mmCIF file of C-alpha atoms in Angstrom:
data_model
loop_
_atom_site.group_PDB
_atom_site.id
_atom_site.type_symbol
_atom_site.label_atom_id
_atom_site.label_comp_id
_atom_site.label_asym_id
_atom_site.label_seq_id
_atom_site.Cartn_x
_atom_site.Cartn_y
_atom_site.Cartn_z
ATOM 1 C CA ALA A 621 15.622 -144.975 -157.622
ATOM 2 C CA GLN A 622 15.958 -145.620 -153.931
ATOM 3 C CA SER A 623 14.458 -143.539 -151.187
ATOM 4 C CA VAL A 624 13.895 -143.557 -147.462
ATOM 5 C CA THR A 625 10.956 -141.881 -145.774
ATOM 6 C CA GLN A 626 10.609 -141.092 -142.107
ATOM 7 C CA PRO A 627 7.054 -139.799 -141.742
ATOM 8 C CA ASP A 628 7.469 -138.349 -138.257
ATOM 9 C CA ILE A 629 9.570 -135.205 -138.010
ATOM 10 C CA HIS A 630 9.294 -134.910 -134.245
ATOM 11 C CA ILE A 631 8.123 -137.270 -131.510
ATOM 12 C CA THR A 632 7.757 -136.458 -127.845
ATOM 13 C CA VAL A 633 7.607 -139.311 -125.390
ATOM 14 C CA SER A 634 7.575 -139.572 -121.614
ATOM 15 C CA GLU A 635 10.507 -141.185 -119.879
ATOM 16 C CA GLY A 636 9.753 -144.852 -119.321
ATOM 17 C CA ALA A 637 7.212 -144.998 -122.127
ATOM 18 C CA SER A 638 7.669 -147.007 -125.290
ATOM 19 C CA LEU A 639 8.944 -145.485 -128.511
ATOM 20 C CA GLU A 640 8.400 -146.405 -132.137
ATOM 21 C CA LEU A 641 9.976 -144.570 -135.056
ATOM 22 C CA ARG A 642 8.704 -145.270 -138.529
ATOM 23 C CA CYS A 643 10.777 -145.837 -141.632
ATOM 24 C CA ASN A 644 9.628 -146.757 -145.106
ATOM 25 C CA TYR A 645 11.873 -147.465 -148.027
ATOM 26 C CA SER A 646 11.739 -147.843 -151.751
ATOM 27 C CA TYR A 647 14.341 -150.034 -153.423
ATOM 28 C CA GLY A 648 14.309 -152.466 -156.299
ATOM 29 C CA ALA A 649 16.393 -155.149 -154.671
ATOM 30 C CA THR A 650 16.997 -156.632 -151.248
ATOM 31 C CA PRO A 651 17.603 -153.661 -148.987
ATOM 32 C CA TYR A 652 20.383 -153.248 -146.504
ATOM 33 C CA LEU A 653 18.867 -151.064 -143.802
ATOM 34 C CA PHE A 654 20.311 -149.173 -140.883
ATOM 35 C CA TRP A 655 19.250 -147.010 -137.991
ATOM 36 C CA TYR A 656 21.627 -144.342 -136.723
ATOM 37 C CA VAL A 657 21.377 -141.936 -133.820
ATOM 38 C CA GLN A 658 22.889 -138.451 -133.749
ATOM 39 C CA SER A 659 23.283 -136.317 -130.654
ATOM 40 C CA PRO A 660 23.481 -132.536 -131.182
ATOM 41 C CA GLY A 661 26.665 -131.521 -132.935
ATOM 42 C CA GLN A 662 27.906 -135.078 -133.113
ATOM 43 C CA GLY A 663 28.463 -137.720 -135.746
ATOM 44 C CA LEU A 664 26.294 -140.745 -136.262
ATOM 45 C CA GLN A 665 26.265 -143.859 -134.138
ATOM 46 C CA LEU A 666 24.975 -147.123 -135.530
ATOM 47 C CA LEU A 667 22.091 -148.574 -133.533
ATOM 48 C CA LEU A 668 21.398 -151.644 -135.627
ATOM 49 C CA LYS A 669 21.362 -153.026 -139.132
ATOM 50 C CA TYR A 670 19.421 -155.485 -141.244
ATOM 51 C CA PHE A 671 20.970 -157.416 -144.090
ATOM 52 C CA SER A 672 19.064 -160.680 -144.209
ATOM 53 C CA GLY A 673 17.741 -163.456 -142.026
ATOM 54 C CA ASP A 674 15.716 -162.808 -138.896
ATOM 55 C CA THR A 675 13.454 -159.869 -139.526
ATOM 56 C CA LEU A 676 13.594 -158.714 -135.910
ATOM 57 C CA VAL A 677 16.955 -157.127 -135.293
ATOM 58 C CA GLN A 678 18.397 -156.289 -131.894
ATOM 59 C CA GLY A 679 20.672 -153.322 -131.493
ATOM 60 C CA ILE A 680 22.513 -151.345 -128.881
ATOM 61 C CA LYS A 681 20.951 -149.316 -126.073
ATOM 62 C CA GLY A 682 17.903 -151.574 -125.932
ATOM 63 C CA PHE A 683 16.666 -150.749 -129.432
ATOM 64 C CA GLU A 684 15.205 -153.215 -131.878
ATOM 65 C CA ALA A 685 13.794 -152.939 -135.381
ATOM 66 C CA GLU A 686 11.533 -155.111 -137.459
ATOM 67 C CA PHE A 687 11.894 -155.513 -141.212
ATOM 68 C CA LYS A 688 8.598 -156.007 -143.020
ATOM 69 C CA ARG A 689 9.067 -156.570 -146.699
ATOM 70 C CA SER A 690 5.333 -156.521 -147.449
ATOM 71 C CA GLN A 691 5.072 -153.029 -145.980
ATOM 72 C CA SER A 692 8.506 -151.814 -147.106
ATOM 73 C CA SER A 693 9.114 -150.787 -143.540
ATOM 74 C CA PHE A 694 11.884 -150.967 -140.976
ATOM 75 C CA ASN A 695 10.480 -149.438 -137.803
ATOM 76 C CA LEU A 696 12.628 -148.830 -134.748
ATOM 77 C CA ARG A 697 11.330 -149.562 -131.260
ATOM 78 C CA LYS A 698 12.367 -149.285 -127.650
ATOM 79 C CA PRO A 699 10.173 -150.589 -124.827
ATOM 80 C CA SER A 700 11.166 -147.966 -122.266
ATOM 81 C CA VAL A 701 12.944 -144.755 -123.164
ATOM 82 C CA HIS A 702 15.501 -142.981 -121.033
ATOM 83 C CA TRP A 703 16.180 -139.249 -120.992
ATOM 84 C CA SER A 704 19.486 -139.972 -122.730
ATOM 85 C CA ASP A 705 17.576 -141.285 -125.757
ATOM 86 C CA ALA A 706 16.674 -137.731 -126.739
ATOM 87 C CA ALA A 707 18.408 -137.269 -130.096
ATOM 88 C CA GLU A 708 17.948 -137.317 -133.847
ATOM 89 C CA TYR A 709 17.331 -140.702 -135.422
ATOM 90 C CA PHE A 710 18.050 -141.539 -139.035
ATOM 91 C CA CYS A 711 16.966 -144.515 -141.059
ATOM 92 C CA ALA A 712 19.250 -145.331 -143.984
ATOM 93 C CA LEU A 713 19.354 -147.663 -146.955
ATOM 94 C CA ARG A 714 22.542 -148.898 -148.541
ATOM 95 C CA SER A 715 22.673 -149.433 -152.262
ATOM 96 C CA ASN A 716 24.839 -151.911 -154.111
ATOM 97 C CA ASP A 717 27.625 -149.333 -154.465
ATOM 98 C CA TYR A 718 27.744 -148.961 -150.666
ATOM 99 C CA LYS A 719 26.297 -145.452 -150.685
ATOM 100 C CA LEU A 720 23.833 -144.608 -147.940
ATOM 101 C CA SER A 721 20.568 -142.790 -148.537
ATOM 102 C CA PHE A 722 19.180 -141.241 -145.395
ATOM 103 C CA GLY A 723 15.679 -140.387 -144.357
ATOM 104 C CA ALA A 724 14.941 -136.871 -143.201
ATOM 105 C CA GLY A 725 15.341 -137.874 -139.583
ATOM 106 C CA THR A 726 13.069 -137.929 -136.538
ATOM 107 C CA THR A 727 13.791 -135.777 -133.525
ATOM 108 C CA VAL A 728 12.942 -137.491 -130.259
ATOM 109 C CA THR A 729 12.237 -135.410 -127.197
ATOM 110 C CA VAL A 730 11.930 -137.151 -123.835
ATOM 111 C CA ARG A 731 9.917 -135.447 -121.130
ATOM 112 C CA ALA A 732 10.341 -136.224 -117.475
ATOM 113 C CA GLY B 1469 35.746 -151.116 -132.732
ATOM 114 C CA ALA B 1470 36.481 -148.998 -135.757
ATOM 115 C CA VAL B 1471 37.094 -145.321 -135.048
ATOM 116 C CA VAL B 1472 37.050 -142.411 -137.475
ATOM 117 C CA SER B 1473 38.547 -139.114 -136.403
ATOM 118 C CA GLN B 1474 37.648 -135.798 -137.985
ATOM 119 C CA HIS B 1475 39.594 -132.591 -137.543
ATOM 120 C CA PRO B 1476 38.870 -129.799 -136.908
ATOM 121 C CA SER B 1477 35.563 -130.206 -135.130
ATOM 122 C CA ARG B 1478 34.804 -126.520 -135.579
ATOM 123 C CA VAL B 1479 36.295 -123.950 -137.889
ATOM 124 C CA ILE B 1480 35.465 -120.345 -138.615
ATOM 125 C CA CYS B 1481 36.949 -118.666 -141.639
ATOM 126 C CA LYS B 1482 36.610 -115.535 -143.683
ATOM 127 C CA SER B 1483 34.856 -115.525 -147.002
ATOM 128 C CA GLY B 1484 37.237 -116.284 -149.851
ATOM 129 C CA THR B 1485 39.638 -118.434 -147.879
ATOM 130 C CA SER B 1486 40.060 -122.194 -148.129
ATOM 131 C CA VAL B 1487 39.509 -124.696 -145.354
ATOM 132 C CA LYS B 1488 40.770 -128.249 -145.095
ATOM 133 C CA ILE B 1489 38.988 -130.946 -143.115
ATOM 134 C CA GLU B 1490 40.707 -134.229 -142.323
ATOM 135 C CA CYS B 1491 39.134 -137.625 -141.911
ATOM 136 C CA ARG B 1492 41.269 -140.401 -140.473
ATOM 137 C CA SER B 1493 40.549 -144.055 -139.845
ATOM 138 C CA LEU B 1494 42.436 -144.708 -136.629
ATOM 139 C CA ASP B 1495 42.554 -148.456 -136.334
ATOM 140 C CA PHE B 1496 41.710 -149.751 -139.766
ATOM 141 C CA GLN B 1497 42.460 -149.142 -143.405
ATOM 142 C CA ALA B 1498 39.806 -147.599 -145.597
ATOM 143 C CA THR B 1499 40.135 -147.633 -149.349
ATOM 144 C CA THR B 1500 36.785 -145.887 -149.550
ATOM 145 C CA MET B 1501 35.520 -142.954 -147.564
ATOM 146 C CA PHE B 1502 32.376 -140.891 -148.008
ATOM 147 C CA TRP B 1503 31.792 -137.210 -147.400
ATOM 148 C CA TYR B 1504 28.385 -135.923 -146.355
ATOM 149 C CA ARG B 1505 26.966 -132.487 -145.760
ATOM 150 C CA GLN B 1506 24.237 -131.725 -143.280
ATOM 151 C CA PHE B 1507 22.297 -128.475 -143.067
ATOM 152 C CA PRO B 1508 20.667 -127.509 -139.762
ATOM 153 C CA LYS B 1509 17.810 -129.795 -138.826
ATOM 154 C CA GLN B 1510 18.117 -131.675 -142.086
ATOM 155 C CA SER B 1511 19.346 -135.040 -143.193
ATOM 156 C CA LEU B 1512 22.753 -135.994 -144.509
ATOM 157 C CA MET B 1513 23.403 -135.559 -148.188
ATOM 158 C CA LEU B 1514 26.169 -137.527 -149.836
ATOM 159 C CA MET B 1515 28.659 -135.223 -151.519
ATOM 160 C CA ALA B 1516 31.285 -137.584 -152.846
ATOM 161 C CA THR B 1517 32.969 -140.934 -152.602
ATOM 162 C CA SER B 1518 36.669 -140.768 -151.877
ATOM 163 C CA ASN B 1519 38.818 -143.552 -153.245
ATOM 164 C CA GLU B 1520 42.402 -144.113 -152.153
ATOM 165 C CA GLY B 1521 44.816 -143.452 -154.970
ATOM 166 C CA SER B 1522 42.250 -142.251 -157.464
ATOM 167 C CA LYS B 1523 39.911 -139.377 -158.138
ATOM 168 C CA ALA B 1524 36.860 -138.870 -156.020
ATOM 169 C CA THR B 1525 33.419 -139.499 -157.429
ATOM 170 C CA TYR B 1526 31.076 -136.576 -156.899
ATOM 171 C CA GLU B 1527 27.308 -136.690 -156.602
ATOM 172 C CA GLN B 1528 25.197 -134.734 -159.011
ATOM 173 C CA GLY B 1529 25.125 -131.051 -158.202
ATOM 174 C CA VAL B 1530 28.298 -131.032 -156.114
ATOM 175 C CA GLU B 1531 31.016 -128.769 -157.485
ATOM 176 C CA LYS B 1532 34.233 -130.745 -157.618
ATOM 177 C CA ASP B 1533 36.329 -127.577 -157.983
ATOM 178 C CA LYS B 1534 34.718 -126.147 -154.878
ATOM 179 C CA PHE B 1535 35.032 -129.254 -152.760
ATOM 180 C CA LEU B 1536 38.426 -130.830 -153.373
ATOM 181 C CA ILE B 1537 38.850 -134.347 -152.055
ATOM 182 C CA ASN B 1538 42.176 -136.083 -151.657
ATOM 183 C CA HIS B 1539 42.565 -139.654 -150.435
ATOM 184 C CA ALA B 1540 46.322 -140.019 -150.403
ATOM 185 C CA SER B 1541 46.621 -142.929 -147.996
ATOM 186 C CA LEU B 1542 44.574 -145.818 -146.682
ATOM 187 C CA THR B 1543 43.846 -143.926 -143.471
ATOM 188 C CA LEU B 1544 43.378 -140.329 -144.543
ATOM 189 C CA SER B 1545 40.967 -138.423 -146.728
ATOM 190 C CA THR B 1546 40.779 -134.642 -146.835
ATOM 191 C CA LEU B 1547 38.038 -132.298 -147.950
ATOM 192 C CA THR B 1548 39.111 -128.786 -148.911
ATOM 193 C CA VAL B 1549 36.430 -126.149 -149.281
ATOM 194 C CA THR B 1550 37.985 -123.666 -151.671
ATOM 195 C CA SER B 1551 37.144 -119.979 -151.774
ATOM 196 C CA ALA B 1552 34.559 -120.521 -149.088
ATOM 197 C CA HIS B 1553 31.425 -118.407 -148.962
ATOM 198 C CA PRO B 1554 28.735 -118.101 -146.291
ATOM 199 C CA GLU B 1555 26.494 -120.551 -148.148
ATOM 200 C CA ASP B 1556 29.190 -123.206 -147.639
ATOM 201 C CA SER B 1557 28.612 -123.007 -143.908
ATOM 202 C CA SER B 1558 27.440 -126.434 -142.874
ATOM 203 C CA PHE B 1559 28.194 -129.568 -140.894
ATOM 204 C CA TYR B 1560 30.467 -131.898 -142.826
ATOM 205 C CA ILE B 1561 30.674 -135.556 -141.844
ATOM 206 C CA CYS B 1562 32.919 -138.259 -143.212
ATOM 207 C CA SER B 1563 32.513 -141.995 -143.005
ATOM 208 C CA ALA B 1564 34.800 -144.872 -143.751
ATOM 209 C CA MET B 1565 34.375 -148.502 -144.657
ATOM 210 C CA ASP B 1566 36.227 -151.049 -142.562
ATOM 211 C CA GLN B 1567 36.913 -153.708 -145.138
ATOM 212 C CA SER B 1568 37.902 -156.211 -142.493
ATOM 213 C CA THR B 1569 34.217 -156.393 -141.541
ATOM 214 C CA GLY B 1570 33.290 -157.324 -145.065
ATOM 215 C CA TRP B 1571 32.085 -153.894 -146.145
ATOM 216 C CA ASP B 1572 29.108 -154.224 -143.881
ATOM 217 C CA VAL B 1573 29.128 -151.067 -141.873
ATOM 218 C CA LEU B 1574 30.226 -147.497 -142.232
ATOM 219 C CA THR B 1575 31.837 -145.745 -139.298
ATOM 220 C CA PHE B 1576 31.180 -142.026 -139.064
ATOM 221 C CA GLY B 1577 33.383 -139.248 -137.807
ATOM 222 C CA ALA B 1578 32.092 -136.746 -135.270
ATOM 223 C CA GLY B 1579 31.702 -134.087 -137.924
ATOM 224 C CA SER B 1580 33.203 -130.690 -138.642
ATOM 225 C CA ARG B 1581 31.166 -127.531 -138.350
ATOM 226 C CA LEU B 1582 32.258 -124.882 -140.823
ATOM 227 C CA THR B 1583 31.179 -121.281 -140.408
ATOM 228 C CA VAL B 1584 32.115 -118.854 -143.145
ATOM 229 C CA LEU B 1585 31.867 -115.199 -142.213
#
């Protein structure tokens, strides 16, 4: 069975500071991994995805993520957060039937 | 880029009535759409896979008679919550696969918040 774990429920970070959101997965085959962001009351916006190849993936809004097979992780990072980055972040894994399994999400609060 | 439109964005209904939520792919065709449900401060749970021209596939524990899904065209899937009750109040989100991108990425709608009184 596949699963996605986001260990951090809530992270508070100062504006301009770096941000790292953790994601661990469990899957029996090569994972297709995604990070999405959700603003309150909104749908999901894709930040980046990993299918294969370079393990460091660049996304939109200055985000990047690194796939580490040995650690079953796909952590999301941003060097310098902006107040507009305050949102809910979801890590997701796509199975062979194209269904997405989501982690529980991490709420990011940005303080001035 | 691919855009998915959901309507209505918010709906309030009385207990016992039925509510229909539409999910449209605006600039691409989607033979497959997915419906998710999200409770407050929780993650998204897949409810069903909607296939154009055939019956939807429901996830375990989802009542197919309660949540009717129709995917009558390549750009429209509808979710009807029948005989709604307060416990059906939730945020419903659809997503669609743009096959022209090689089935790589799902595009999500903005969601529909259902409140059942």
